[in-house]
Coordinates of N, CA, C and O in Angstrom, one line a residue:
M77 N 88.7 140.3 321.6 CA 88.5 139.8 320.3 C 89.8 139.9 319.5 O 90.6 140.8 319.7
S78 N 89.9 139.0 318.5 CA 91.2 139.0 317.7 C 90.8 139.0 316.2 O 89.8 138.4 315.8
R79 N 91.6 139.7 315.5 CA 91.5 139.6 314.0 C 92.7 139.0 313.5 O 93.9 139.4 313.9
Y80 N 92.6 138.0 312.7 CA 93.7 137.3 312.0 C 93.8 137.7 310.6 O 92.8 137.5 309.8
V81 N 94.9 138.2 310.2 CA 95.1 138.6 308.8 C 96.1 137.6 308.2 O 97.2 137.4 308.6
Y82 N 95.7 136.9 307.1 CA 96.5 135.9 306.4 C 96.9 136.5 305.1 O 96.1 136.8 304.2
L83 N 98.2 136.7 305.0 CA 98.8 137.3 303.8 C 99.5 136.2 302.9 O 100.3 135.5 303.4
V84 N 99.1 136.1 301.7 CA 99.6 135.1 300.8 C 100.1 135.8 299.5 O 99.4 136.6 298.9
R85 N 101.4 135.6 299.2 CA 101.9 136.1 298.0 C 101.4 135.3 296.8 O 101.2 134.0 297.0
H86 N 101.1 135.9 295.7 CA 100.5 135.2 294.5 C 101.4 134.0 294.1 O 102.6 134.0 294.4
G87 N 100.9 133.1 293.3 CA 101.7 132.0 292.8 C 102.7 132.5 291.7 O 102.6 133.7 291.2
E88 N 103.5 131.6 291.3 CA 104.6 132.0 290.3 C 103.9 132.4 289.0 O 103.0 131.8 288.5
Q89 N 104.4 133.5 288.5 CA 103.9 134.0 287.2 C 104.6 133.4 286.0 O 105.8 133.2 286.0
Q90 N 103.8 133.1 285.0 CA 104.3 132.6 283.8 C 105.3 133.6 283.1 O 104.9 134.8 283.0
D91 N 106.5 133.2 282.7 CA 107.4 134.0 282.0 C 107.9 135.2 282.9 O 108.3 136.2 282.3
A92 N 107.8 135.1 284.2 CA 108.2 136.2 285.1 C 109.7 136.6 284.9 O 110.1 137.7 285.0
E93 N 110.5 135.6 284.5 CA 111.9 135.8 284.4 C 112.2 136.7 283.2 O 113.3 137.3 283.1
H94 N 111.2 137.0 282.3 CA 111.4 137.8 281.2 C 111.1 139.3 281.5 O 111.1 140.2 280.6
G95 N 110.8 139.6 282.7 CA 110.5 141.0 283.1 C 109.2 141.5 282.8 O 108.9 142.7 282.9
L96 N 108.2 140.6 282.5 CA 106.8 141.1 282.2 C 106.2 141.6 283.5 O 106.3 141.0 284.6
P97 N 105.5 142.8 283.5 CA 105.0 143.3 284.7 C 103.8 142.5 285.3 O 103.6 142.6 286.5
D98 N 103.1 141.8 284.5 CA 102.0 141.0 285.0 C 101.7 139.9 283.9 O 102.2 140.0 282.8
G99 N 100.9 138.9 284.4 CA 100.6 137.8 283.5 C 100.0 136.7 284.2 O 99.8 136.8 285.4
P100 N 99.6 135.6 283.5 CA 98.9 134.5 284.2 C 99.9 133.7 285.0 O 101.1 133.8 284.9
L101 N 99.4 132.8 285.8 CA 100.2 131.9 286.6 C 100.8 130.8 285.7 O 100.2 130.4 284.7
S102 N 102.0 130.4 286.1 CA 102.6 129.2 285.4 C 101.9 128.0 285.9 O 101.1 128.0 286.9
G103 N 102.2 126.8 285.3 CA 101.7 125.6 285.8 C 102.1 125.4 287.3 O 101.3 124.9 288.1
R104 N 103.3 125.7 287.6 CA 103.8 125.6 289.0 C 103.1 126.5 289.9 O 102.8 126.2 291.0
G105 N 102.8 127.7 289.4 CA 102.1 128.7 290.2 C 100.7 128.2 290.5 O 100.1 128.4 291.6
Q106 N 100.0 127.5 289.6 CA 98.7 127.0 289.8 C 98.8 125.9 290.9 O 97.9 125.8 291.8
R107 N 99.8 125.1 290.8 CA 100.0 124.0 291.9 C 100.2 124.7 293.2 O 99.7 124.2 294.3
Q108 N 101.0 125.7 293.3 CA 101.2 126.5 294.5 C 99.9 127.0 295.1 O 99.6 126.8 296.3
A109 N 99.1 127.6 294.3 CA 97.8 128.1 294.7 C 96.9 127.0 295.3 O 96.2 127.2 296.3
R110 N 96.9 125.9 294.6 CA 96.0 124.8 295.1 C 96.6 124.2 296.5 O 95.8 123.8 297.3
A111 N 97.9 124.2 296.6 CA 98.5 123.8 297.9 C 98.1 124.7 299.0 O 97.8 124.2 300.1
I112 N 98.2 126.0 298.8 CA 97.9 126.9 299.9 C 96.4 126.9 300.2 O 96.0 127.0 301.4
A113 N 95.6 126.6 299.2 CA 94.1 126.5 299.4 C 93.8 125.3 300.2 O 93.0 125.4 301.1
E114 N 94.5 124.2 300.0 CA 94.3 123.0 300.8 C 94.7 123.3 302.3 O 94.0 122.9 303.2
R115 N 95.8 124.0 302.4 CA 96.3 124.4 303.8 C 95.3 125.2 304.5 O 95.1 125.0 305.8
L116 N 94.6 126.1 303.9 CA 93.7 127.1 304.6 C 92.3 126.7 304.4 O 91.4 127.5 304.9
S117 N 92.0 125.5 303.9 CA 90.6 125.2 303.6 C 89.7 125.2 304.8 O 88.4 125.3 304.7
G118 N 90.2 124.9 306.0 CA 89.4 124.8 307.2 C 89.2 126.1 307.9 O 88.5 126.2 308.9
V119 N 89.9 127.2 307.4 CA 89.8 128.5 308.2 C 88.4 129.2 307.8 O 88.1 129.3 306.6
P120 N 87.7 129.7 308.8 CA 86.4 130.3 308.6 C 86.6 131.8 308.2 O 86.4 132.7 308.9
F121 N 87.0 132.0 306.9 CA 87.4 133.4 306.5 C 86.1 134.3 306.5 O 85.0 133.9 306.0
S122 N 86.3 135.5 307.0 CA 85.3 136.5 306.9 C 85.3 137.2 305.6 O 84.3 137.7 305.1
S123 N 86.5 137.3 305.0 CA 86.6 138.0 303.7 C 87.9 137.6 303.0 O 88.8 137.1 303.6
V124 N 87.9 137.7 301.7 CA 89.0 137.4 300.9 C 89.2 138.6 299.9 O 88.3 139.0 299.2
H125 N 90.3 139.3 300.0 CA 90.6 140.4 299.1 C 91.9 140.1 298.3 O 92.8 139.4 298.8
T126 N 91.9 140.6 297.1 CA 93.1 140.3 296.2 C 93.5 141.5 295.5 O 92.7 142.4 295.2
S127 N 94.8 141.6 295.2 CA 95.3 142.6 294.3 C 94.6 142.4 292.9 O 94.3 141.3 292.5
P128 N 94.3 143.5 292.2 CA 93.7 143.4 290.9 C 94.6 142.8 289.8 O 94.1 142.5 288.7
L129 N 95.9 142.6 290.1 CA 96.8 142.1 289.0 C 96.5 140.7 288.7 O 96.1 139.9 289.6
Q130 N 96.7 140.3 287.5 CA 96.3 139.0 287.0 C 96.8 137.8 287.8 O 96.1 136.9 288.1
R131 N 98.1 137.9 288.1 CA 98.7 136.8 288.9 C 98.1 136.6 290.2 O 98.0 135.4 290.7
A132 N 97.7 137.7 290.9 CA 97.0 137.6 292.2 C 95.5 137.1 292.0 O 95.1 136.3 292.8
V133 N 94.9 137.7 291.0 CA 93.4 137.3 290.8 C 93.3 135.8 290.5 O 92.4 135.1 291.0
E134 N 94.2 135.3 289.7 CA 94.2 133.8 289.4 C 94.5 133.0 290.6 O 93.9 132.0 290.8
T135 N 95.4 133.5 291.4 CA 95.7 132.8 292.7 C 94.5 132.7 293.6 O 94.1 131.7 294.1
A136 N 93.8 133.9 293.7 CA 92.6 134.0 294.5 C 91.5 133.1 294.0 O 90.8 132.4 294.7
R137 N 91.4 133.0 292.7 CA 90.3 132.2 292.1 C 90.5 130.7 292.4 O 89.6 130.0 292.8
L138 N 91.8 130.3 292.2 CA 92.1 128.9 292.5 C 91.9 128.6 294.0 O 91.4 127.5 294.3
M139 N 92.3 129.5 294.8 CA 92.2 129.3 296.3 C 90.7 129.2 296.7 O 90.3 128.3 297.5
T140 N 89.9 130.1 296.2 CA 88.5 130.2 296.7 C 87.6 129.1 296.0 O 86.4 128.9 296.4
Q141 N 88.1 128.3 295.1 CA 87.4 127.2 294.6 C 87.2 126.2 295.7 O 86.2 125.4 295.7
R142 N 88.1 126.2 296.7 CA 87.9 125.3 297.9 C 87.2 126.0 299.0 O 87.0 125.5 300.1
M143 N 86.7 127.3 298.7 CA 86.0 128.1 299.7 C 84.7 128.6 299.0 O 84.6 129.8 298.8
P144 N 83.8 127.8 298.6 CA 82.7 128.2 297.8 C 81.8 129.2 298.4 O 81.0 129.9 297.7
A145 N 81.8 129.4 299.7 CA 80.9 130.3 300.4 C 81.4 131.8 300.3 O 80.7 132.7 300.8
I146 N 82.6 132.0 299.7 CA 83.2 133.4 299.8 C 83.7 133.7 298.4 O 84.3 132.9 297.7
E147 N 83.5 135.0 298.0 CA 84.0 135.5 296.7 C 85.1 136.5 297.0 O 85.0 137.4 297.8
P148 N 86.3 136.3 296.2 CA 87.3 137.3 296.4 C 87.0 138.7 295.9 O 86.3 138.8 294.8
E149 N 87.4 139.7 296.6 CA 87.1 141.1 296.2 C 88.4 141.8 295.8 O 89.3 141.8 296.6
P150 N 88.5 142.3 294.6 CA 89.7 143.1 294.2 C 89.9 144.3 295.1 O 88.9 145.0 295.4
S151 N 91.1 144.7 295.4 CA 91.3 145.9 296.2 C 92.6 146.6 295.7 O 93.7 145.9 295.7
A152 N 92.5 147.8 295.3 CA 93.7 148.5 294.8 C 94.7 148.7 296.0 O 95.9 149.0 295.7
L153 N 94.3 148.6 297.2 CA 95.2 148.7 298.3 C 96.2 147.6 298.4 O 97.2 147.7 299.1
L154 N 96.0 146.5 297.6 CA 96.9 145.3 297.6 C 97.7 145.2 296.4 O 98.4 144.3 296.1
M155 N 97.7 146.3 295.5 CA 98.5 146.3 294.3 C 100.0 146.3 294.6 O 100.4 146.7 295.7
D156 N 100.7 145.8 293.7 CA 102.2 145.8 293.8 C 102.6 147.3 293.9 O 102.1 148.1 293.1
C157 N 103.5 147.6 294.7 CA 103.9 149.0 294.9 C 105.3 149.1 295.5 O 105.9 148.1 296.0
I158 N 105.8 150.3 295.6 CA 107.1 150.6 296.3 C 106.6 151.3 297.6 O 106.2 152.4 297.6
P159 N 106.7 150.6 298.7 CA 106.1 151.1 300.0 C 106.7 152.3 300.6 O 106.1 153.1 301.3
A160 N 108.0 152.5 300.3 CA 108.8 153.7 300.9 C 110.1 153.8 300.1 O 110.6 152.9 299.5
G161 N 110.6 155.1 300.2 CA 111.8 155.4 299.5 C 113.1 155.3 300.4 O 113.0 154.9 301.5
P162 N 114.2 155.7 299.8 CA 115.4 155.6 300.6 C 115.4 156.6 301.7 O 114.7 157.6 301.7
S163 N 116.2 156.3 302.7 CA 116.4 157.2 303.9 C 117.8 157.3 304.3 O 118.6 156.4 303.9
P164 N 118.2 158.3 305.0 CA 119.6 158.3 305.5 C 120.1 157.1 306.3 O 121.3 156.7 306.2
A165 N 119.2 156.5 307.0 CA 119.6 155.3 307.8 C 119.7 154.0 307.0 O 120.2 153.0 307.5
M166 N 119.2 154.1 305.7 CA 119.2 152.8 304.9 C 120.6 152.5 304.5 O 121.4 153.3 304.1
P167 N 120.9 151.2 304.6 CA 122.3 150.7 304.1 C 122.5 151.1 302.6 O 121.6 151.0 301.8
H168 N 123.7 151.4 302.3 CA 124.0 151.8 300.9 C 123.8 150.7 299.9 O 123.5 150.9 298.8
A169 N 123.8 149.4 300.4 CA 123.6 148.3 299.5 C 122.3 148.3 298.8 O 122.1 147.7 297.8
F170 N 121.3 149.0 299.4 CA 119.9 149.0 298.9 C 119.7 150.2 297.9 O 118.7 150.2 297.2
E171 N 120.7 151.1 297.8 CA 120.5 152.3 297.0 C 120.2 152.0 295.5 O 119.4 152.7 294.9
S172 N 120.9 151.0 294.9 CA 120.7 150.7 293.5 C 119.3 150.3 293.1 O 118.9 150.6 292.0
F173 N 118.6 149.8 294.1 CA 117.2 149.4 293.8 C 116.3 150.6 293.3 O 115.4 150.4 292.5
F174 N 116.6 151.7 293.9 CA 115.8 152.9 293.6 C 116.2 153.7 292.3 O 115.7 154.7 292.0
G175 N 117.2 153.1 291.6 CA 117.7 153.9 290.4 C 116.6 154.2 289.4 O 116.6 155.3 288.8
G176 N 115.6 153.3 289.2 CA 114.6 153.6 288.2 C 113.2 153.9 288.8 O 112.2 154.0 288.1
V177 N 113.2 154.2 290.1 CA 111.9 154.5 290.8 C 111.8 156.0 290.9 O 112.7 156.7 291.3
T178 N 110.6 156.5 290.5 CA 110.3 157.9 290.6 C 109.8 158.3 292.0 O 109.2 157.5 292.7
A179 N 109.9 159.6 292.3 CA 109.3 160.1 293.5 C 107.8 159.9 293.6 O 107.3 159.7 294.7
E180 N 107.2 160.0 292.4 CA 105.7 159.8 292.4 C 105.3 158.4 292.7 O 104.3 158.2 293.4
E181 N 106.1 157.4 292.3 CA 105.8 156.0 292.6 C 106.0 155.8 294.1 O 105.2 155.1 294.7
I182 N 107.0 156.4 294.7 CA 107.2 156.2 296.1 C 106.1 156.9 296.9 O 105.5 156.3 297.8
A183 N 105.7 158.1 296.5 CA 104.6 158.8 297.2 C 103.3 158.0 297.1 O 102.6 157.9 298.1
A184 N 103.0 157.4 295.9 CA 101.8 156.6 295.8 C 101.8 155.4 296.6 O 100.8 155.0 297.2
G185 N 103.0 154.7 296.7 CA 103.1 153.5 297.5 C 103.0 153.8 298.9 O 102.3 153.0 299.7
Q186 N 103.6 154.9 299.4 CA 103.4 155.3 300.8 C 102.0 155.5 301.2 O 101.5 155.0 302.2
A187 N 101.2 156.2 300.3 CA 99.8 156.5 300.6 C 99.0 155.2 300.6 O 98.1 155.0 301.4
Q188 N 99.3 154.4 299.6 CA 98.6 153.1 299.5 C 98.8 152.2 300.8 O 97.8 151.7 301.3
M189 N 100.0 152.1 301.2 CA 100.3 151.3 302.4 C 99.8 151.9 303.7 O 99.4 151.1 304.6
A190 N 99.7 153.2 303.8 CA 99.1 153.8 304.9 C 97.6 153.4 305.0 O 97.1 153.1 306.1
D191 N 96.9 153.4 303.9 CA 95.5 153.1 303.8 C 95.3 151.5 304.1 O 94.4 151.1 304.7
A192 N 96.2 150.7 303.5 CA 96.1 149.3 303.6 C 96.3 148.8 305.1 O 95.5 148.0 305.6
T193 N 97.3 149.4 305.7 CA 97.5 149.0 307.1 C 96.4 149.5 308.0 O 96.0 148.8 309.0
A194 N 95.9 150.7 307.7 CA 94.7 151.2 308.5 C 93.5 150.3 308.3 O 92.7 150.1 309.3
E195 N 93.4 149.8 307.1 CA 92.2 148.9 306.8 C 92.3 147.6 307.5 O 91.3 147.1 308.1
W196 N 93.5 146.9 307.4 CA 93.5 145.5 307.9 C 94.3 145.3 309.2 O 94.3 144.2 309.7
L197 N 95.0 146.3 309.7 CA 95.6 146.1 311.0 C 94.9 146.9 312.1 O 95.5 147.1 313.2
S198 N 93.7 147.2 311.9 CA 92.8 147.8 312.9 C 92.1 146.7 313.6 O 91.6 145.7 313.0
P199 N 91.9 146.8 314.9 CA 91.2 145.8 315.7 C 89.7 145.7 315.2 O 89.1 146.6 314.6
S200 N 89.2 144.5 315.4 CA 87.8 144.2 315.0 C 86.9 144.0 316.3 O 87.4 143.6 317.3
R201 N 85.6 144.3 316.1 CA 84.7 144.1 317.3 C 84.5 142.6 317.5 O 84.1 142.2 318.6
D202 N 84.6 141.9 316.4 CA 84.4 140.4 316.5 C 85.6 139.7 316.1 O 86.5 140.2 315.4
D203 N 85.7 138.4 316.5 CA 86.7 137.5 315.9 C 86.5 137.4 314.4 O 85.4 137.1 314.0
R204 N 87.6 137.6 313.7 CA 87.5 137.4 312.2 C 88.8 137.0 311.6 O 89.9 137.1 312.2
H205 N 88.7 136.4 310.4 CA 89.8 135.9 309.7 C 89.8 136.5 308.3 O 88.8 136.3 307.5
D206 N 90.8 137.3 307.9 CA 90.8 138.0 306.6 C 92.0 137.5 305.8 O 93.1 137.4 306.3
L207 N 91.7 137.1 304.5 CA 92.7 136.6 303.6 C 93.0 137.6 302.6 O 92.1 138.1 301.9
L208 N 94.3 138.0 302.5 CA 94.8 139.0 301.5 C 95.8 138.3 300.6 O 96.8 137.8 301.0
I209 N 95.5 138.3 299.3 CA 96.4 137.7 298.3 C 97.0 138.9 297.5 O 96.3 139.7 296.9
T210 N 98.3 139.0 297.7 CA 99.0 140.2 297.3 C 100.4 140.0 296.8 O 100.7 138.9 296.2
H211 N 101.3 140.9 297.1 CA 102.6 140.9 296.5 C 103.7 141.0 297.5 O 103.5 141.4 298.7
N212 N 104.9 140.6 297.1 CA 106.1 140.5 298.0 C 106.3 141.8 298.8 O 106.4 141.8 300.0
F213 N 106.3 143.0 298.1 CA 106.6 144.2 298.8 C 105.5 144.6 299.8 O 105.8 145.2 300.9
V214 N 104.3 144.3 299.4 CA 103.1 144.7 300.3 C 103.2 143.9 301.6 O 103.1 144.4 302.7
I215 N 103.5 142.6 301.5 CA 103.6 141.7 302.7 C 104.8 142.2 303.5 O 104.7 142.3 304.7
A216 N 105.9 142.5 302.9 CA 107.1 143.0 303.6 C 106.7 144.3 304.4 O 107.2 144.4 305.5
W217 N 105.9 145.1 303.8 CA 105.5 146.3 304.6 C 104.6 146.0 305.8 O 104.8 146.6 306.8
F218 N 103.7 145.1 305.6 CA 102.9 144.7 306.7 C 103.7 144.1 307.9 O 103.5 144.4 309.1
V219 N 104.7 143.3 307.5 CA 105.6 142.7 308.6 C 106.4 143.9 309.2 O 106.5 143.9 310.5
R220 N 106.9 144.8 308.4 CA 107.7 145.9 309.0 C 106.8 146.7 310.0 O 107.2 147.2 311.0
E221 N 105.5 146.9 309.6 CA 104.6 147.7 310.4 C 104.3 147.0 311.7 O 104.2 147.7 312.8
V222 N 104.2 145.7 311.7 CA 103.9 144.9 313.0 C 105.1 145.2 314.0 O 104.9 145.3 315.2
F223 N 106.3 145.2 313.4 CA 107.5 145.4 314.3 C 107.8 146.9 314.5 O 108.7 147.2 315.3
D224 N 107.0 147.8 313.9 CA 107.3 149.2 314.0 C 108.7 149.5 313.7 O 109.4 150.3 314.4
A225 N 109.2 148.9 312.7 CA 110.6 149.0 312.3 C 110.8 150.3 311.4 O 109.8 150.8 310.9
P226 N 112.0 150.8 311.3 CA 112.3 151.9 310.4 C 111.7 151.6 309.0 O 111.6 150.5 308.5
A227 N 111.3 152.7 308.3 CA 110.6 152.6 307.0 C 111.4 151.7 306.0 O 110.8 150.9 305.2
W228 N 112.7 151.8 306.0 CA 113.5 151.1 304.9 C 113.5 149.6 305.2 O 113.9 148.8 304.3
R229 N 113.1 149.1 306.4 CA 113.3 147.7 306.7 C 112.3 146.8 305.9 O 112.4 145.6 306.1
W230 N 111.4 147.3 305.1 CA 110.6 146.4 304.3 C 111.6 145.7 303.2 O 111.3 144.6 302.8
M231 N 112.7 146.4 303.0 CA 113.6 145.8 302.0 C 114.3 144.7 302.7 O 114.7 144.8 303.8
G232 N 114.5 143.6 301.9 CA 115.2 142.4 302.5 C 114.2 141.5 303.2 O 114.7 140.4 303.7
V233 N 112.9 141.8 303.3 CA 111.9 140.9 303.9 C 111.3 140.3 302.7 O 110.5 140.9 302.0
N234 N 111.5 139.0 302.5 CA 111.1 138.3 301.3 C 110.1 137.2 301.6 O 110.2 136.5 302.6
Q235 N 109.2 137.0 300.6 CA 108.2 136.0 300.7 C 108.2 135.1 299.4 O 108.3 135.6 298.3
A236 N 108.1 133.8 299.6 CA 108.1 132.9 298.4 C 106.7 133.0 297.8 O 105.7 133.4 298.4
N237 N 106.6 132.5 296.6 CA 105.3 132.4 295.9 C 104.4 131.5 296.8 O 104.7 130.3 297.1
C238 N 103.2 132.0 297.1 CA 102.2 131.3 298.0 C 102.8 130.9 299.4 O 102.3 130.0 300.0
G239 N 103.8 131.7 299.8 CA 104.2 131.6 301.2 C 103.1 132.2 302.1 O 102.3 133.1 301.6
L240 N 103.0 131.8 303.3 CA 101.9 132.2 304.2 C 102.5 133.0 305.4 O 103.3 132.6 306.1
T241 N 101.9 134.2 305.6 CA 102.2 135.1 306.7 C 100.9 135.4 307.5 O 99.9 135.7 306.8
I242 N 101.0 135.2 308.8 CA 99.8 135.5 309.6 C 100.1 136.5 310.7 O 101.1 136.4 311.4
I243 N 99.2 137.5 310.8 CA 99.3 138.5 311.8 C 98.0 138.5 312.6 O 96.9 138.4 312.1
R244 N 98.2 138.6 313.9 CA 97.1 138.7 314.9 C 97.0 140.1 315.3 O 97.9 140.7 315.9
V245 N 95.8 140.7 315.2 CA 95.5 142.1 315.6 C 94.6 142.0 316.8 O 93.5 141.4 316.8
R246 N 95.1 142.6 317.9 CA 94.4 142.6 319.2 C 93.9 144.0 319.5 O 94.4 145.0 319.0
T247 N 92.9 144.0 320.4 CA 92.2 145.3 320.7 C 93.1 146.2 321.5 O 93.2 147.4 321.2
A248 N 93.7 145.7 322.6 CA 94.4 146.6 323.5 C 95.9 146.5 323.5 O 96.6 147.1 324.3
K249 N 96.4 145.6 322.5 CA 97.8 145.4 322.5 C 98.3 145.6 321.0 O 97.5 145.5 320.1
P250 N 99.6 145.7 320.8 CA 100.1 145.8 319.4 C 99.9 144.5 318.7 O 99.7 143.4 319.3
P251 N 99.8 144.6 317.3 CA 99.6 143.3 316.5 C 100.9 142.5 316.7 O 102.0 143.0 317.0
V252 N 100.7 141.2 316.5 CA 101.8 140.2 316.6 C 101.9 139.4 315.4 O 100.9 139.1 314.7
L253 N 103.2 139.0 315.0 CA 103.4 138.2 313.9 C 103.4 136.7 314.3 O 104.2 136.3 315.2
I254 N 102.4 136.0 313.8 CA 102.2 134.6 314.2 C 103.1 133.7 313.3 O 103.7 132.7 313.8
A255 N 103.2 133.9 312.1 CA 104.0 133.2 311.1 C 104.4 134.1 310.0 O 103.7 135.0 309.6
H256 N 105.6 133.8 309.5 CA 106.1 134.5 308.3 C 106.7 133.6 307.3 O 107.5 132.8 307.6
N257 N 106.2 133.7 306.1 CA 106.7 133.0 304.9 C 106.7 131.5 305.2 O 107.6 130.8 304.9
D258 N 105.6 131.0 305.8 CA 105.5 129.6 306.1 C 105.3 128.8 304.8 O 104.4 129.1 304.0
L259 N 106.2 127.8 304.6 CA 106.2 127.1 303.3 C 105.9 125.6 303.6 O 106.1 124.8 302.7
G260 N 105.3 125.3 304.7 CA 105.1 123.9 305.1 C 104.2 123.1 304.1 O 104.2 121.9 304.1
H261 N 103.3 123.8 303.4 CA 102.4 123.2 302.5 C 103.0 123.0 301.1 O 102.3 122.4 300.3
L262 N 104.2 123.5 300.9 CA 104.8 123.4 299.6 C 106.0 122.4 299.6 O 106.9 122.6 300.3
P263 N 105.9 121.4 298.7 CA 107.1 120.6 298.5 C 108.3 121.4 297.9 O 108.1 122.5 297.4
A264 N 109.5 120.9 298.1 CA 110.7 121.6 297.7 C 110.6 122.2 296.3 O 111.0 123.3 296.0
E265 N 110.0 121.4 295.3 CA 110.0 121.8 293.9 C 109.0 122.9 293.6 O 109.0 123.5 292.6
L266 N 108.2 123.3 294.6 CA 107.2 124.4 294.5 C 107.6 125.6 295.2 O 106.9 126.6 295.3
R267 N 108.8 125.6 295.8 CA 109.3 126.8 296.6 C 110.0 127.7 295.7 O 111.3 127.5 295.5
T268 N 109.3 128.7 295.2 CA 109.9 129.7 294.2 C 109.7 131.1 294.7 O 108.8 131.3 295.6
G269 N 110.5 132.0 294.1 CA 110.2 133.4 294.4 C 111.1 134.1 295.4 O 111.1 135.3 295.5
L270 N 112.0 133.3 296.1 CA 112.9 133.9 297.0 C 114.2 134.2 296.3 O 114.5 133.7 295.2
P271 N 115.0 135.1 296.8 CA 116.3 135.4 296.2 C 117.1 134.1 296.0 O 117.1 133.2 296.8
V272 N 117.9 134.0 294.9 CA 118.6 132.8 294.6 C 119.6 132.4 295.6 O 119.9 131.2 295.7
D273 N 120.1 133.3 296.4 CA 121.1 133.0 297.4 C 120.5 132.7 298.7 O 121.2 132.5 299.7
Q274 N 119.2 132.7 298.8 CA 118.5 132.4 300.1 C 118.1 130.9 300.2 O 117.4 130.4 299.3
P275 N 118.6 130.2 301.2 CA 118.3 128.8 301.2 C 116.8 128.6 301.5 O 116.2 129.4 302.2
F276 N 116.3 127.5 301.1 CA 114.9 127.0 301.4 C 114.9 126.2 302.6 O 114.1 125.5 302.9

């Protein structure tokens, strides 16, 4: 039996460039959410879970309008967080990121991600498809977990708004990454959220 986990980063947030911690989707973010909904409309999802933050909840609502048989469930395990802190092996280039991050935030993020990966990267008795609408750092941690990479390697793993990552969880073998940050459903003008120096 296989479990497929579909990770979608929320759509573009309105006024995100002003540093607001949360808010509604922009018009472009709404179009992104509808595009990924169209892409996934034929998948027989067993469940849909979303971060409780507004930008993720709105993305989930727009997506599940095309999936009327299923209702999105908020989960604190999908909240935006800092999944892990600095380590001796981490390149110095990443150190500045942690300047304003507290030890408490890091500890909370570590505990959250341990619970999240235990919840959704565990094998299932039946074939199932789970949709998770969440945040950049959370998806980065899931990808790092699949590769069993050092803890700091979640840094530098980036997802565009409404990019699609798919993980297959198997019973007797390690999970595998099927797709990462797939943007095939988004035209060029809707591809936002990646670092400015990263080509599309």
